[in-house]
mmCIF file of C-alpha atoms in Angstrom:
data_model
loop_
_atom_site.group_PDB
_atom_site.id
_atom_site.type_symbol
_atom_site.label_atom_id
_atom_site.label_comp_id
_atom_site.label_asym_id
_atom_site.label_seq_id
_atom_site.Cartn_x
_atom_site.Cartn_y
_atom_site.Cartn_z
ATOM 1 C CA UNK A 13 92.532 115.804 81.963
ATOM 2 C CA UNK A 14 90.994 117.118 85.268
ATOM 3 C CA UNK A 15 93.380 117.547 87.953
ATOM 4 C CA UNK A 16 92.194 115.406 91.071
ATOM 5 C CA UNK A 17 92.534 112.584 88.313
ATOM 6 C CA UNK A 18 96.701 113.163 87.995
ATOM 7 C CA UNK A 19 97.899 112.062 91.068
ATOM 8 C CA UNK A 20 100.687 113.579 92.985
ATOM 9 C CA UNK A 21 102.251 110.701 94.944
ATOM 10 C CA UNK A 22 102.757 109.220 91.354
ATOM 11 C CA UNK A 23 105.857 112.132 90.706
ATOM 12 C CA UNK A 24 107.234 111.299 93.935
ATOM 13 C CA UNK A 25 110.666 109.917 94.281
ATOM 14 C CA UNK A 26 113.816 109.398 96.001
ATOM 15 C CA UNK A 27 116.790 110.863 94.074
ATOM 16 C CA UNK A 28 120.554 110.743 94.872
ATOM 17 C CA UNK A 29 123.870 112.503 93.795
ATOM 18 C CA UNK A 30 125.906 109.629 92.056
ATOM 19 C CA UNK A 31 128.926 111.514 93.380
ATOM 20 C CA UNK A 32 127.772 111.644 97.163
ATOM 21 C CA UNK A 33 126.897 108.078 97.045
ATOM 22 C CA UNK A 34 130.121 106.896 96.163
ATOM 23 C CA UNK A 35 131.839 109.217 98.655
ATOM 24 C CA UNK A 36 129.249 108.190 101.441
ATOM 25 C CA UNK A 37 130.343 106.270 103.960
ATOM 26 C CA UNK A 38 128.565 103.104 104.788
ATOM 27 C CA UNK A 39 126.866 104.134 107.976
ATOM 28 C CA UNK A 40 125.634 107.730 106.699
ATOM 29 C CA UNK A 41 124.458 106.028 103.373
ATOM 30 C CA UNK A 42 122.172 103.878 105.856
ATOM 31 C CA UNK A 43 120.822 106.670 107.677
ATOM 32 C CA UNK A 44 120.489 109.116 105.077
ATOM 33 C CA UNK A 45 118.850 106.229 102.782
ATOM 34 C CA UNK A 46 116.529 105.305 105.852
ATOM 35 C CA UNK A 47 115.853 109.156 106.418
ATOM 36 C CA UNK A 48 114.708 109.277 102.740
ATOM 37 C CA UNK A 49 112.386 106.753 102.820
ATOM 38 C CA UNK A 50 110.669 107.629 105.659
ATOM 39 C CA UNK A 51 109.942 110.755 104.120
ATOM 40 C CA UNK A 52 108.870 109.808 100.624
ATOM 41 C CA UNK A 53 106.482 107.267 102.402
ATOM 42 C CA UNK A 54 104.922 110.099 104.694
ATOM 43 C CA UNK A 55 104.709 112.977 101.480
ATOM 44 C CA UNK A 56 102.618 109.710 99.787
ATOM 45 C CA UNK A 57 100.314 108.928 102.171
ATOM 46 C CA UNK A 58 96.789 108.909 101.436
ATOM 47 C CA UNK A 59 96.104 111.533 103.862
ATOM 48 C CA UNK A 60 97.908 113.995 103.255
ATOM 49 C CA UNK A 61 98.367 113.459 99.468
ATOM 50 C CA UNK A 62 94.149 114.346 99.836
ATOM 51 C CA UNK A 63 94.984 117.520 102.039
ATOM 52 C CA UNK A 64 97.539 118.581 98.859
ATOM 53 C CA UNK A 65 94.567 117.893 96.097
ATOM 54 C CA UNK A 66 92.462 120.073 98.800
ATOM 55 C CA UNK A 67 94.880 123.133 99.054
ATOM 56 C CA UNK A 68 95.375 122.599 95.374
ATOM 57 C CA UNK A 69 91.966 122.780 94.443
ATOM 58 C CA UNK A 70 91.897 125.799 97.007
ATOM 59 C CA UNK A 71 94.769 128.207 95.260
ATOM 60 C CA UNK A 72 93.631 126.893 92.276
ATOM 61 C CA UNK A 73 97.420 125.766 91.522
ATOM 62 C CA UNK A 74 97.640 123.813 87.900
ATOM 63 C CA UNK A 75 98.802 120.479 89.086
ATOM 64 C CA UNK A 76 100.476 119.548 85.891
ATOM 65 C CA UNK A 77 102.686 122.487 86.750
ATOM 66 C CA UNK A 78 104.444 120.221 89.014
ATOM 67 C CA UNK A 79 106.432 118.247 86.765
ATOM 68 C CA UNK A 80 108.669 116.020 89.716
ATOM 69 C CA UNK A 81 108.932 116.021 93.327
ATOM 70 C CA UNK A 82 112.396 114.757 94.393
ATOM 71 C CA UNK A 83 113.200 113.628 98.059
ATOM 72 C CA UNK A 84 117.306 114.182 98.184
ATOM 73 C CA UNK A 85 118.830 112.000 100.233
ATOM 74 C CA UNK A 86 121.995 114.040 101.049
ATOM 75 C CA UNK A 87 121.252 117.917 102.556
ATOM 76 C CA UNK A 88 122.086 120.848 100.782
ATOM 77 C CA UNK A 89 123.807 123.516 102.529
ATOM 78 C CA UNK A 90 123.118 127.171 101.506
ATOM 79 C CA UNK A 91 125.964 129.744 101.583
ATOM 80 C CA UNK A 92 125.222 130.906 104.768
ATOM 81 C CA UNK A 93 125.166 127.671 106.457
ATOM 82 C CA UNK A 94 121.685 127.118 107.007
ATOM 83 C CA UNK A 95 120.043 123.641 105.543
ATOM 84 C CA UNK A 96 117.603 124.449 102.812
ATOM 85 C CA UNK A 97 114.436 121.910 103.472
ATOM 86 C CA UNK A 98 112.913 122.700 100.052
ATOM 87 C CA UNK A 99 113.341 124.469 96.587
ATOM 88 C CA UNK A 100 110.927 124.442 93.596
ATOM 89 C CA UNK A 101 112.209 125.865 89.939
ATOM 90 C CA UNK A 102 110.528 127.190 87.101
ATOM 91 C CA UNK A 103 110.066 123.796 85.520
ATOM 92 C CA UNK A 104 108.181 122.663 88.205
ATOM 93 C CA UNK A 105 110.549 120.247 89.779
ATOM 94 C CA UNK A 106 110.139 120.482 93.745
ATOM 95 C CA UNK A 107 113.156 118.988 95.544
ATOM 96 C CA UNK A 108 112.644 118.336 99.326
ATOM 97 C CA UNK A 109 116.063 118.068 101.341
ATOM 98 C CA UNK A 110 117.082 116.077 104.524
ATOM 99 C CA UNK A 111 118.601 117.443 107.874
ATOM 100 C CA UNK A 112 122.068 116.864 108.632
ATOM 101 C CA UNK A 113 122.767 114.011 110.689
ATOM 102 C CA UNK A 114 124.506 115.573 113.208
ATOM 103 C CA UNK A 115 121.821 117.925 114.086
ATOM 104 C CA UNK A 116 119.635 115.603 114.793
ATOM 105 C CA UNK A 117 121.968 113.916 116.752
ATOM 106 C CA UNK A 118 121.585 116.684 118.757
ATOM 107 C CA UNK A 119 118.017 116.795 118.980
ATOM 108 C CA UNK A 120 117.796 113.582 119.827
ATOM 109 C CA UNK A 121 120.056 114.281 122.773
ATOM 110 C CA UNK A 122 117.000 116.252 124.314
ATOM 111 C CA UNK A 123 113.941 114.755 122.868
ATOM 112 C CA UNK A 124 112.641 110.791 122.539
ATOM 113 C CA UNK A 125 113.345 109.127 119.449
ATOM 114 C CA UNK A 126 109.094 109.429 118.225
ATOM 115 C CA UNK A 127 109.016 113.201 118.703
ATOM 116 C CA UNK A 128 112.441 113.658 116.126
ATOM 117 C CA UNK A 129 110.787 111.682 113.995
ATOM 118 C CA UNK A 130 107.552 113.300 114.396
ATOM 119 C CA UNK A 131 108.952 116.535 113.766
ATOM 120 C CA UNK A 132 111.075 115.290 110.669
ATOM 121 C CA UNK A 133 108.310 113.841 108.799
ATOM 122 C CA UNK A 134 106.541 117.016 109.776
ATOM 123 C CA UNK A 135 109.599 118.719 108.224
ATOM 124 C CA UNK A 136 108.936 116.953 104.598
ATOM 125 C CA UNK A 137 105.352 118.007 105.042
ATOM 126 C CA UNK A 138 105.492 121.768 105.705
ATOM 127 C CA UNK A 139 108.332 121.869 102.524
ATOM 128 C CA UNK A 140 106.715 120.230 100.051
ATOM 129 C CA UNK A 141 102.921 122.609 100.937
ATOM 130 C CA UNK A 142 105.351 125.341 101.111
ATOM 131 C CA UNK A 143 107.113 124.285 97.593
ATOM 132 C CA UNK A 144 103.693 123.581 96.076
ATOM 133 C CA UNK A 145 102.316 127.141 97.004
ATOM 134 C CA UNK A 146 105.731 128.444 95.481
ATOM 135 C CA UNK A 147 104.407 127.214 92.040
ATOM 136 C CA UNK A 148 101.319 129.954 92.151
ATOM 137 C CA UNK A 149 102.863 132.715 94.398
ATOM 138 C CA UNK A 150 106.557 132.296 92.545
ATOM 139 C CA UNK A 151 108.823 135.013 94.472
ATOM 140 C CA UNK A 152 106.215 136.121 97.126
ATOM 141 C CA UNK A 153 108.176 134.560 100.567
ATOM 142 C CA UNK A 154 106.149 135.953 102.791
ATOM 143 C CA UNK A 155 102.758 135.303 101.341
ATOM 144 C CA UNK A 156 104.269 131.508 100.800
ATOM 145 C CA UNK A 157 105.016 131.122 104.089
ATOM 146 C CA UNK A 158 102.161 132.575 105.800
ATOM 147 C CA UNK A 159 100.101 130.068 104.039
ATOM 148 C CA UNK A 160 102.198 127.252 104.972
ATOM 149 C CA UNK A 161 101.885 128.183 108.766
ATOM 150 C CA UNK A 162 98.035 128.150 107.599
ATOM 151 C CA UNK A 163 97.737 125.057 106.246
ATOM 152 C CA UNK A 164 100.276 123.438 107.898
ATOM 153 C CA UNK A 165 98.001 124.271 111.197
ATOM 154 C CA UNK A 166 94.916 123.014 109.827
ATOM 155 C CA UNK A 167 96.443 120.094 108.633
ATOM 156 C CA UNK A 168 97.887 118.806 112.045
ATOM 157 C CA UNK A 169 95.149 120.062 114.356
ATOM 158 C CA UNK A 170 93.433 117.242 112.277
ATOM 159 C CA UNK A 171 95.785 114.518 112.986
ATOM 160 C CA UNK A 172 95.933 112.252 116.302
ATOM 161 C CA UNK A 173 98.801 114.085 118.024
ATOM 162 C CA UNK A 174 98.104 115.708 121.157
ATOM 163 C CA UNK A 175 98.161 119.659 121.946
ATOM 164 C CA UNK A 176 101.084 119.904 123.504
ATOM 165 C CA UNK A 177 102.918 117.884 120.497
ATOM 166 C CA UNK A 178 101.094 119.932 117.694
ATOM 167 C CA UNK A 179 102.303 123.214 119.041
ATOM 168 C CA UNK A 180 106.076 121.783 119.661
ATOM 169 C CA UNK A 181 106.227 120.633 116.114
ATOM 170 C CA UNK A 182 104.645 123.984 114.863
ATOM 171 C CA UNK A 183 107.052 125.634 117.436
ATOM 172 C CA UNK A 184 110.221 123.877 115.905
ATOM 173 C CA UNK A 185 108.983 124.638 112.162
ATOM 174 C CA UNK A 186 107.956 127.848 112.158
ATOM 175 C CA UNK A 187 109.210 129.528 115.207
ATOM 176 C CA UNK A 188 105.935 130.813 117.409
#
């Protein structure tokens, strides 16, 4: 099978903790469910789903190594308190995590509702390249996320936000 023919939208999905959902309540389901969407429509469009076969092709990553790309819809908190925005095992299952709700609250105390969810869908975007390189580079953090910045960068200079957005976003995700 040759690997731009396997598509990678295909193993994307929206998965939810059974638990969670019953304990959810009714307005935070909404949001997180809406949140969730958003995202798995973004990771699947055409665009970008063509910039993923292109770094693929690139690092010469074995697609089929991805097995399932899961967009939680609940956050997952790591010990230190810090929201993890993406994992990937050693089965090739790459899970892609939401932001709590009440920090973007916060954000969008200080910035219009477009540029939150610019930068969220952004978010999704920079996990899932960062994820995918995971697959090759396994363990190697730094080398994973200095090709995320990478391509990342290249792949918003080519979309139609402005200057001043692109580097705010890149600001927000990576810190420079």
């Amino acid at each position: 099978m040759k690997m731009n023919k396997t598509k990678l939208s295909n193993k994307i999905r929206v998965v939810s903790n059974p638990k969670k959902l019953k304990k959810c309540p009714e307005k935070r389901l909404q949001f997180y469910t809406c949140y969730a969407s958003a995202v798995s429509e973004t990771l699947k469009k055409p665009l970008f789903q063509k910039f993923l076969r292109w770094i693929i092709k690139r690092e010469k990553i074995e697609k089929k190594a991805v097995k399932d790309i899961q967009v939680r819809m609940f956050p997952f908190q790591k010990e230190n308190g810090k929201s993890l925005a993406g994992r990937c095992n050693n089965e090739g299952v790459i899970l892609i995590f939401p932001k709590r709700r009440s920090l973007l609250k916060k954000k969008l105390q200080k910035h219009k509702k477009e540029k939150v969810l610019f930068y969220l869908k952004s978010r999704a975007m920079a996990a899932l390249i960062h994820e995918l390189l995971h697959v090759k580079y396994e363990d190697n953090e730094s080398k994973v996320r200095q090709l995320t910045e990478n391509y990342f960068g290249i792949f918003i200079r080519h979309q139609n936000a402005d200057v001043k957005s692109r580097h705010n976003v890149q600001k927000m995700l990576f810190g420079f």
